[in-house]
PDB file of C-alpha atoms in Angstrom:
ATOM      1  CA  GLY O1216     -67.696 -15.793 -21.480  1.00 81.00           C
ATOM      2  CA  ASN O1217     -70.424 -16.709 -19.038  1.00 85.00           C
ATOM      3  CA  SER O1218     -71.142 -20.278 -18.045  1.00 90.00           C
ATOM      4  CA  VAL O1219     -73.164 -22.177 -15.465  1.00 93.00           C
ATOM      5  CA  THR O1220     -72.394 -25.679 -14.260  1.00 94.00           C
ATOM      6  CA  GLN O1221     -74.902 -27.808 -12.384  1.00 93.00           C
ATOM      7  CA  MET O1222     -74.623 -31.230 -10.888  1.00 88.00           C
ATOM      8  CA  GLU O1223     -75.871 -33.887 -13.235  1.00 84.00           C
ATOM      9  CA  GLY O1224     -79.000 -35.734 -12.367  1.00 86.00           C
ATOM     10  CA  PRO O1225     -81.206 -37.399 -11.885  1.00 93.00           C
ATOM     11  CA  VAL O1226     -81.295 -36.832  -8.179  1.00 96.00           C
ATOM     12  CA  THR O1227     -83.600 -39.333  -6.500  1.00 97.00           C
ATOM     13  CA  LEU O1228     -84.746 -38.699  -2.937  1.00 97.00           C
ATOM     14  CA  SER O1229     -87.361 -39.976  -0.568  1.00 97.00           C
ATOM     15  CA  GLU O1230     -90.051 -37.634   0.650  1.00 97.00           C
ATOM     16  CA  GLU O1231     -88.896 -35.361   3.521  1.00 96.00           C
ATOM     17  CA  ALA O1232     -85.222 -35.793   2.644  1.00 97.00           C
ATOM     18  CA  PHE O1233     -82.827 -32.846   2.460  1.00 98.00           C
ATOM     19  CA  LEU O1234     -82.048 -31.519  -1.006  1.00 97.00           C
ATOM     20  CA  THR O1235     -78.940 -29.858  -2.359  1.00 97.00           C
ATOM     21  CA  ILE O1236     -78.399 -29.129  -6.033  1.00 97.00           C
ATOM     22  CA  ASN O1237     -75.002 -27.619  -6.686  1.00 97.00           C
ATOM     23  CA  CYS O1238     -74.519 -24.720  -9.077  1.00 97.00           C
ATOM     24  CA  THR O1239     -71.318 -22.843  -9.864  1.00 97.00           C
ATOM     25  CA  TYR O1240     -70.787 -20.104 -12.374  1.00 96.00           C
ATOM     26  CA  THR O1241     -68.201 -18.189 -14.357  1.00 94.00           C
ATOM     27  CA  ALA O1242     -68.946 -14.603 -15.237  1.00 91.00           C
ATOM     28  CA  THR O1243     -67.427 -11.167 -15.496  1.00 83.00           C
ATOM     29  CA  GLY O1244     -68.572  -8.528 -13.084  1.00 82.00           C
ATOM     30  CA  TYR O1245     -71.443  -9.104 -10.721  1.00 86.00           C
ATOM     31  CA  PRO O1246     -74.180 -11.180 -12.327  1.00 92.00           C
ATOM     32  CA  SER O1247     -77.664 -11.815 -11.016  1.00 93.00           C
ATOM     33  CA  LEU O1248     -78.362 -15.467 -10.245  1.00 95.00           C
ATOM     34  CA  PHE O1249     -81.559 -17.430 -10.674  1.00 95.00           C
ATOM     35  CA  TRP O1250     -83.109 -20.816 -10.126  1.00 97.00           C
ATOM     36  CA  TYR O1251     -85.910 -21.844 -12.455  1.00 95.00           C
ATOM     37  CA  VAL O1252     -88.103 -24.944 -12.155  1.00 95.00           C
ATOM     38  CA  GLN O1253     -89.707 -26.831 -15.029  1.00 91.00           C
ATOM     39  CA  TYR O1254     -92.522 -29.245 -14.305  1.00 90.00           C
ATOM     40  CA  PRO O1255     -93.243 -31.997 -16.853  1.00 84.00           C
ATOM     41  CA  GLY O1256     -94.599 -30.641 -20.111  1.00 79.00           C
ATOM     42  CA  GLU O1257     -94.458 -27.029 -18.984  1.00 83.00           C
ATOM     43  CA  GLY O1258     -92.284 -23.975 -19.436  1.00 83.00           C
ATOM     44  CA  LEU O1259     -89.939 -22.558 -16.849  1.00 88.00           C
ATOM     45  CA  GLN O1260     -91.046 -20.811 -13.696  1.00 91.00           C
ATOM     46  CA  LEU O1261     -88.842 -18.528 -11.678  1.00 91.00           C
ATOM     47  CA  LEU O1262     -88.222 -20.158  -8.309  1.00 96.00           C
ATOM     48  CA  LEU O1263     -85.906 -17.635  -6.668  1.00 96.00           C
ATOM     49  CA  LYS O1264     -83.205 -15.132  -7.417  1.00 94.00           C
ATOM     50  CA  ALA O1265     -80.380 -13.142  -5.864  1.00 95.00           C
ATOM     51  CA  THR O1266     -78.875  -9.999  -7.304  1.00 92.00           C
ATOM     52  CA  LYS O1267     -75.766  -9.411  -5.210  1.00 92.00           C
ATOM     53  CA  ALA O1268     -73.206 -11.221  -3.109  1.00 93.00           C
ATOM     54  CA  ASP O1269     -74.468 -12.750   0.161  1.00 95.00           C
ATOM     55  CA  ASP O1270     -78.093 -12.287  -0.861  1.00 96.00           C
ATOM     56  CA  LYS O1271     -80.312 -15.249  -0.085  1.00 97.00           C
ATOM     57  CA  GLY O1272     -83.208 -16.028  -2.391  1.00 97.00           C
ATOM     58  CA  SER O1273     -86.030 -18.111  -1.002  1.00 97.00           C
ATOM     59  CA  ASN O1274     -89.416 -19.403  -2.116  1.00 96.00           C
ATOM     60  CA  LYS O1275     -91.636 -22.400  -1.338  1.00 95.00           C
ATOM     61  CA  GLY O1276     -89.106 -23.729   1.169  1.00 97.00           C
ATOM     62  CA  PHE O1277     -86.229 -23.539  -1.305  1.00 98.00           C
ATOM     63  CA  GLU O1278     -83.207 -21.367  -0.585  1.00 98.00           C
ATOM     64  CA  ALA O1279     -80.009 -20.378  -2.351  1.00 98.00           C
ATOM     65  CA  THR O1280     -77.270 -17.998  -1.229  1.00 98.00           C
ATOM     66  CA  TYR O1281     -75.145 -15.965  -3.654  1.00 97.00           C
ATOM     67  CA  ARG O1282     -71.556 -16.848  -2.729  1.00 96.00           C
ATOM     68  CA  LYS O1283     -69.118 -14.724  -4.665  1.00 94.00           C
ATOM     69  CA  GLU O1284     -66.019 -16.187  -3.021  1.00 94.00           C
ATOM     70  CA  THR O1285     -66.902 -19.662  -4.264  1.00 96.00           C
ATOM     71  CA  THR O1286     -68.895 -18.474  -7.327  1.00 96.00           C
ATOM     72  CA  SER O1287     -71.749 -20.704  -6.250  1.00 97.00           C
ATOM     73  CA  PHE O1288     -75.514 -20.568  -5.880  1.00 98.00           C
ATOM     74  CA  HIS O1289     -76.484 -23.970  -4.494  1.00 98.00           C
ATOM     75  CA  LEU O1290     -80.179 -24.773  -4.163  1.00 98.00           C
ATOM     76  CA  GLU O1291     -81.370 -26.310  -0.895  1.00 98.00           C
ATOM     77  CA  LYS O1292     -84.599 -27.482   0.658  1.00 98.00           C
ATOM     78  CA  GLY O1293     -84.937 -29.024   4.072  1.00 97.00           C
ATOM     79  CA  SER O1294     -87.755 -31.445   3.337  1.00 96.00           C
ATOM     80  CA  VAL O1295     -88.746 -32.303  -0.210  1.00 97.00           C
ATOM     81  CA  GLN O1296     -92.188 -33.415  -1.339  1.00 97.00           C
ATOM     82  CA  VAL O1297     -93.294 -35.577  -4.229  1.00 96.00           C
ATOM     83  CA  SER O1298     -94.690 -32.446  -5.851  1.00 95.00           C
ATOM     84  CA  ASP O1299     -91.146 -31.002  -6.035  1.00 97.00           C
ATOM     85  CA  SER O1300     -90.271 -33.542  -8.721  1.00 96.00           C
ATOM     86  CA  ALA O1301     -89.195 -31.432 -11.681  1.00 96.00           C
ATOM     87  CA  VAL O1302     -86.139 -30.192 -13.546  1.00 94.00           C
ATOM     88  CA  TYR O1303     -84.256 -27.348 -11.907  1.00 96.00           C
ATOM     89  CA  PHE O1304     -82.166 -24.862 -13.896  1.00 95.00           C
ATOM     90  CA  CYS O1305     -79.570 -22.522 -12.477  1.00 96.00           C
ATOM     91  CA  ALA O1306     -78.993 -19.381 -14.544  1.00 94.00           C
ATOM     92  CA  LEU O1307     -77.128 -16.104 -14.507  1.00 93.00           C
ATOM     93  CA  ARG O1308     -77.520 -12.748 -16.172  1.00 89.00           C
ATOM     94  CA  ASN O1309     -74.923 -10.020 -16.359  1.00 80.00           C
ATOM     95  CA  ASN O1310     -76.438  -6.789 -15.160  1.00 70.00           C
ATOM     96  CA  ALA O1311     -75.410  -5.084 -18.368  1.00 66.00           C
ATOM     97  CA  GLY O1312     -77.219  -7.571 -20.546  1.00 66.00           C
ATOM     98  CA  ASN O1313     -80.546  -9.124 -21.292  1.00 69.00           C
ATOM     99  CA  MET O1314     -79.521 -12.680 -21.889  1.00 80.00           C
ATOM    100  CA  LEU O1315     -79.807 -15.539 -19.427  1.00 87.00           C
ATOM    101  CA  THR O1316     -77.156 -18.238 -19.439  1.00 89.00           C
ATOM    102  CA  PHE O1317     -78.523 -21.581 -18.253  1.00 91.00           C
ATOM    103  CA  GLY O1318     -76.952 -24.591 -16.663  1.00 92.00           C
ATOM    104  CA  GLY O1319     -77.739 -28.002 -18.049  1.00 90.00           C
ATOM    105  CA  GLY O1320     -80.594 -28.660 -15.646  1.00 92.00           C
ATOM    106  CA  THR O1321     -80.921 -31.212 -12.860  1.00 95.00           C
ATOM    107  CA  ARG O1322     -83.846 -33.610 -12.735  1.00 94.00           C
ATOM    108  CA  LEU O1323     -85.190 -34.226  -9.250  1.00 96.00           C
ATOM    109  CA  MET O1324     -87.343 -37.252  -8.539  1.00 96.00           C
ATOM    110  CA  VAL O1325     -88.969 -37.521  -5.120  1.00 97.00           C
ATOM    111  CA  LYS O1326     -90.475 -40.864  -4.147  1.00 96.00           C
ATOM    112  CA  PRO O1327     -93.194 -41.300  -1.531  1.00 94.00           C
TER     113      PRO O1327
ATOM    114  CA  GLY L  74     -97.241 -12.165 -11.035  1.00 58.00           C
ATOM    115  CA  ALA L  75     -96.417 -11.424 -14.602  1.00 64.00           C
ATOM    116  CA  VAL L  76     -97.587 -13.985 -17.120  1.00 86.00           C
ATOM    117  CA  VAL L  77     -96.336 -14.934 -20.548  1.00 92.00           C
ATOM    118  CA  SER L  78     -98.607 -16.998 -22.763  1.00 93.00           C
ATOM    119  CA  GLN L  79     -97.860 -19.057 -25.840  1.00 94.00           C
ATOM    120  CA  HIS L  80    -100.178 -20.344 -28.506  1.00 95.00           C
ATOM    121  CA  PRO L  81    -100.598 -23.043 -29.543  1.00 96.00           C
ATOM    122  CA  SER L  82     -99.419 -25.342 -26.788  1.00 93.00           C
ATOM    123  CA  ARG L  83     -99.118 -28.267 -29.177  1.00 95.00           C
ATOM    124  CA  VAL L  84     -99.003 -28.470 -32.939  1.00 97.00           C
ATOM    125  CA  ILE L  85     -98.581 -31.357 -35.327  1.00 97.00           C
ATOM    126  CA  CYS L  86     -97.892 -30.531 -38.941  1.00 96.00           C
ATOM    127  CA  LYS L  87     -96.783 -32.157 -42.148  1.00 96.00           C
ATOM    128  CA  SER L  88     -93.284 -31.769 -43.466  1.00 96.00           C
ATOM    129  CA  GLY L  89     -92.938 -28.714 -45.705  1.00 96.00           C
ATOM    130  CA  THR L  90     -95.603 -26.612 -44.020  1.00 96.00           C
ATOM    131  CA  SER L  91     -95.035 -23.492 -41.941  1.00 97.00           C
ATOM    132  CA  VAL L  92     -96.047 -23.092 -38.321  1.00 97.00           C
ATOM    133  CA  LYS L  93     -96.525 -19.863 -36.404  1.00 97.00           C
ATOM    134  CA  ILE L  94     -96.130 -19.685 -32.623  1.00 97.00           C
ATOM    135  CA  GLU L  95     -97.319 -16.645 -30.700  1.00 97.00           C
ATOM    136  CA  CYS L  96     -95.846 -15.330 -27.487  1.00 96.00           C
ATOM    137  CA  ARG L  97     -97.647 -12.677 -25.472  1.00 95.00           C
ATOM    138  CA  SER L  98     -96.813 -10.799 -22.311  1.00 93.00           C
ATOM    139  CA  LEU L  99    -100.162 -10.458 -20.575  1.00 90.00           C
ATOM    140  CA  ASP L 100     -99.698  -7.749 -17.973  1.00 86.00           C
ATOM    141  CA  PHE L 101     -96.487  -5.985 -18.835  1.00 88.00           C
ATOM    142  CA  GLN L 102     -94.788  -4.533 -21.875  1.00 88.00           C
ATOM    143  CA  ALA L 103     -91.745  -6.287 -23.219  1.00 87.00           C
ATOM    144  CA  THR L 104     -89.399  -4.515 -25.594  1.00 85.00           C
ATOM    145  CA  THR L 105     -87.334  -7.670 -25.678  1.00 88.00           C
ATOM    146  CA  MET L 106     -88.481 -11.259 -25.920  1.00 92.00           C
ATOM    147  CA  PHE L 107     -86.439 -14.393 -26.276  1.00 93.00           C
ATOM    148  CA  TRP L 108     -87.015 -17.631 -28.158  1.00 95.00           C
ATOM    149  CA  TYR L 109     -85.533 -20.865 -26.892  1.00 94.00           C
ATOM    150  CA  ARG L 110     -85.503 -24.400 -28.145  1.00 94.00           C
ATOM    151  CA  GLN L 111     -85.339 -27.368 -25.808  1.00 89.00           C
ATOM    152  CA  PHE L 112     -84.542 -30.922 -26.815  1.00 84.00           C
ATOM    153  CA  PRO L 113     -85.702 -33.812 -24.631  1.00 80.00           C
ATOM    154  CA  LYS L 114     -83.917 -33.940 -21.294  1.00 76.00           C
ATOM    155  CA  GLN L 115     -81.651 -31.049 -22.240  1.00 80.00           C
ATOM    156  CA  SER L 116     -81.273 -27.434 -21.288  1.00 83.00           C
ATOM    157  CA  LEU L 117     -82.655 -24.460 -23.154  1.00 86.00           C
ATOM    158  CA  MET L 118     -80.836 -23.226 -26.203  1.00 89.00           C
ATOM    159  CA  LEU L 119     -81.298 -19.551 -27.003  1.00 91.00           C
ATOM    160  CA  MET L 120     -82.300 -19.179 -30.631  1.00 94.00           C
ATOM    161  CA  ALA L 121     -82.841 -15.466 -30.959  1.00 94.00           C
ATOM    162  CA  THR L 122     -83.580 -12.222 -29.190  1.00 92.00           C
ATOM    163  CA  SER L 123     -86.656 -10.462 -30.480  1.00 89.00           C
ATOM    164  CA  ASN L 124     -86.654  -6.658 -30.354  1.00 86.00           C
ATOM    165  CA  GLU L 125     -89.854  -4.669 -30.717  1.00 85.00           C
ATOM    166  CA  GLY L 126     -89.858  -2.672 -33.906  1.00 84.00           C
ATOM    167  CA  SER L 127     -86.559  -3.980 -35.210  1.00 85.00           C
ATOM    168  CA  LYS L 128     -84.925  -7.109 -36.523  1.00 88.00           C
ATOM    169  CA  ALA L 129     -84.291 -10.061 -34.281  1.00 92.00           C
ATOM    170  CA  THR L 130     -80.786 -11.008 -33.239  1.00 92.00           C
ATOM    171  CA  TYR L 131     -80.057 -14.648 -33.984  1.00 94.00           C
ATOM    172  CA  GLU L 132     -77.604 -16.878 -32.191  1.00 92.00           C
ATOM    173  CA  GLN L 133     -74.835 -18.531 -34.127  1.00 91.00           C
ATOM    174  CA  GLY L 134     -76.029 -21.533 -36.058  1.00 92.00           C
ATOM    175  CA  VAL L 135     -79.705 -20.540 -36.101  1.00 94.00           C
ATOM    176  CA  GLU L 136     -81.066 -19.985 -39.605  1.00 93.00           C
ATOM    177  CA  LYS L 137     -82.899 -16.672 -39.683  1.00 92.00           C
ATOM    178  CA  ASP L 138     -84.672 -17.521 -42.929  1.00 94.00           C
ATOM    179  CA  LYS L 139     -86.045 -20.698 -41.399  1.00 95.00           C
ATOM    180  CA  PHE L 140     -87.049 -19.283 -38.035  1.00 96.00           C
ATOM    181  CA  LEU L 141     -88.776 -15.989 -38.778  1.00 95.00           C
ATOM    182  CA  ILE L 142     -89.336 -13.714 -35.810  1.00 94.00           C
ATOM    183  CA  ASN L 143     -91.637 -10.734 -35.738  1.00 91.00           C
ATOM    184  CA  HIS L 144     -92.033  -8.479 -32.706  1.00 90.00           C
ATOM    185  CA  ALA L 145     -94.729  -6.144 -33.914  1.00 83.00           C
ATOM    186  CA  SER L 146     -95.887  -4.775 -30.564  1.00 89.00           C
ATOM    187  CA  LEU L 147     -94.729  -4.466 -26.979  1.00 90.00           C
ATOM    188  CA  THR L 148     -96.781  -7.514 -25.975  1.00 92.00           C
ATOM    189  CA  LEU L 149     -96.493  -9.870 -28.935  1.00 94.00           C
ATOM    190  CA  SER L 150     -93.691 -11.767 -30.639  1.00 94.00           C
ATOM    191  CA  THR L 151     -94.178 -14.529 -33.179  1.00 95.00           C
ATOM    192  CA  LEU L 152     -91.892 -17.320 -34.307  1.00 97.00           C
ATOM    193  CA  THR L 153     -92.630 -18.918 -37.664  1.00 97.00           C
ATOM    194  CA  VAL L 154     -90.936 -22.178 -38.505  1.00 97.00           C
ATOM    195  CA  THR L 155     -90.898 -22.192 -42.293  1.00 96.00           C
ATOM    196  CA  SER L 156     -90.886 -25.336 -44.404  1.00 96.00           C
ATOM    197  CA  ALA L 157     -90.765 -27.470 -41.296  1.00 96.00           C
ATOM    198  CA  HIS L 158     -88.969 -30.800 -41.294  1.00 95.00           C
ATOM    199  CA  PRO L 159     -88.976 -33.624 -38.737  1.00 95.00           C
ATOM    200  CA  GLU L 160     -85.676 -32.394 -37.282  1.00 94.00           C
ATOM    201  CA  ASP L 161     -87.459 -29.173 -36.317  1.00 95.00           C
ATOM    202  CA  SER L 162     -89.621 -31.136 -33.901  1.00 95.00           C
ATOM    203  CA  SER L 163     -88.897 -29.740 -30.485  1.00 94.00           C
ATOM    204  CA  PHE L 164     -90.223 -27.786 -27.515  1.00 93.00           C
ATOM    205  CA  TYR L 165     -90.134 -24.056 -28.205  1.00 95.00           C
ATOM    206  CA  ILE L 166     -90.234 -21.671 -25.263  1.00 93.00           C
ATOM    207  CA  CYS L 167     -90.463 -17.903 -25.301  1.00 94.00           C
ATOM    208  CA  SER L 168     -89.694 -15.506 -22.516  1.00 93.00           C
ATOM    209  CA  ALA L 169     -90.027 -11.823 -21.839  1.00 91.00           C
ATOM    210  CA  ARG L 170     -88.237  -9.551 -19.437  1.00 83.00           C
ATOM    211  CA  ASP L 171     -90.305  -7.234 -17.308  1.00 81.00           C
ATOM    212  CA  THR L 172     -87.933  -4.286 -17.135  1.00 74.00           C
ATOM    213  CA  GLY L 173     -90.554  -1.953 -15.813  1.00 74.00           C
ATOM    214  CA  GLY L 174     -91.450  -3.858 -12.679  1.00 66.00           C
ATOM    215  CA  THR L 175     -89.669  -6.791 -11.149  1.00 67.00           C
ATOM    216  CA  ASP L 176     -86.885  -6.942 -13.762  1.00 72.00           C
ATOM    217  CA  THR L 177     -87.503 -10.648 -13.970  1.00 78.00           C
ATOM    218  CA  GLN L 178     -87.514 -12.815 -17.064  1.00 84.00           C
ATOM    219  CA  TYR L 179     -90.768 -14.737 -17.310  1.00 88.00           C
ATOM    220  CA  PHE L 180     -91.246 -17.807 -19.431  1.00 91.00           C
ATOM    221  CA  GLY L 181     -94.149 -19.031 -21.469  1.00 92.00           C
ATOM    222  CA  PRO L 182     -95.500 -22.555 -21.025  1.00 90.00           C
ATOM    223  CA  GLY L 183     -93.878 -23.752 -24.240  1.00 91.00           C
ATOM    224  CA  THR L 184     -95.093 -25.101 -27.574  1.00 94.00           C
ATOM    225  CA  ARG L 185     -94.510 -28.713 -28.521  1.00 94.00           C
ATOM    226  CA  LEU L 186     -93.978 -28.930 -32.286  1.00 96.00           C
ATOM    227  CA  THR L 187     -94.122 -32.302 -34.016  1.00 96.00           C
ATOM    228  CA  VAL L 188     -93.367 -32.443 -37.714  1.00 96.00           C
ATOM    229  CA  LEU L 189     -94.433 -35.633 -39.443  1.00 95.00           C
TER     230      LEU L 189
END
């Protein structure tokens, strides 16, 4: 079956530091990959997505590249801000299906 | 962008009562909506897939008689927690897939249920 594995948090960084949150997946076929962000007390917001190998999703300074050879979709940002503090979820969806499979989430804490 | 709303955002109820949570897609039609449950500091657990005009599909271990789902229109799904107990206290999140536009799954802001 499908599964998504994320690095465990919390990840604590100082403002302007470089961020990497690792995500690897197991799936049949060619899934679409997503990163969602959840701010405290809120639902999930789509951050970025990629639908095929070598695609790069980007938004708000965050990037992730769909790497089929390593089955990875690591999230990166060059310079984090305090406002980026949130929980980040990696997810996949098989193109034949409706259902999203989520990773466990990674809490990011950015200190001034 | 597409928006999914939930109502109420917070609800506190007594044990034994029933609580209804509404999920609406505001600017797109959703034949399929999803209901998730999230425990503190954990990931989302899919409870059920709600299909417009037909019965919901429940995940293994989710009691369909306790968590009633109705998807009466292309923009509205409701989750009713019947005879709620303290262990039902949780954060409930719905989502809807916009298959007609961006083919993206959008999430509601969540409903915090506390059962006393």
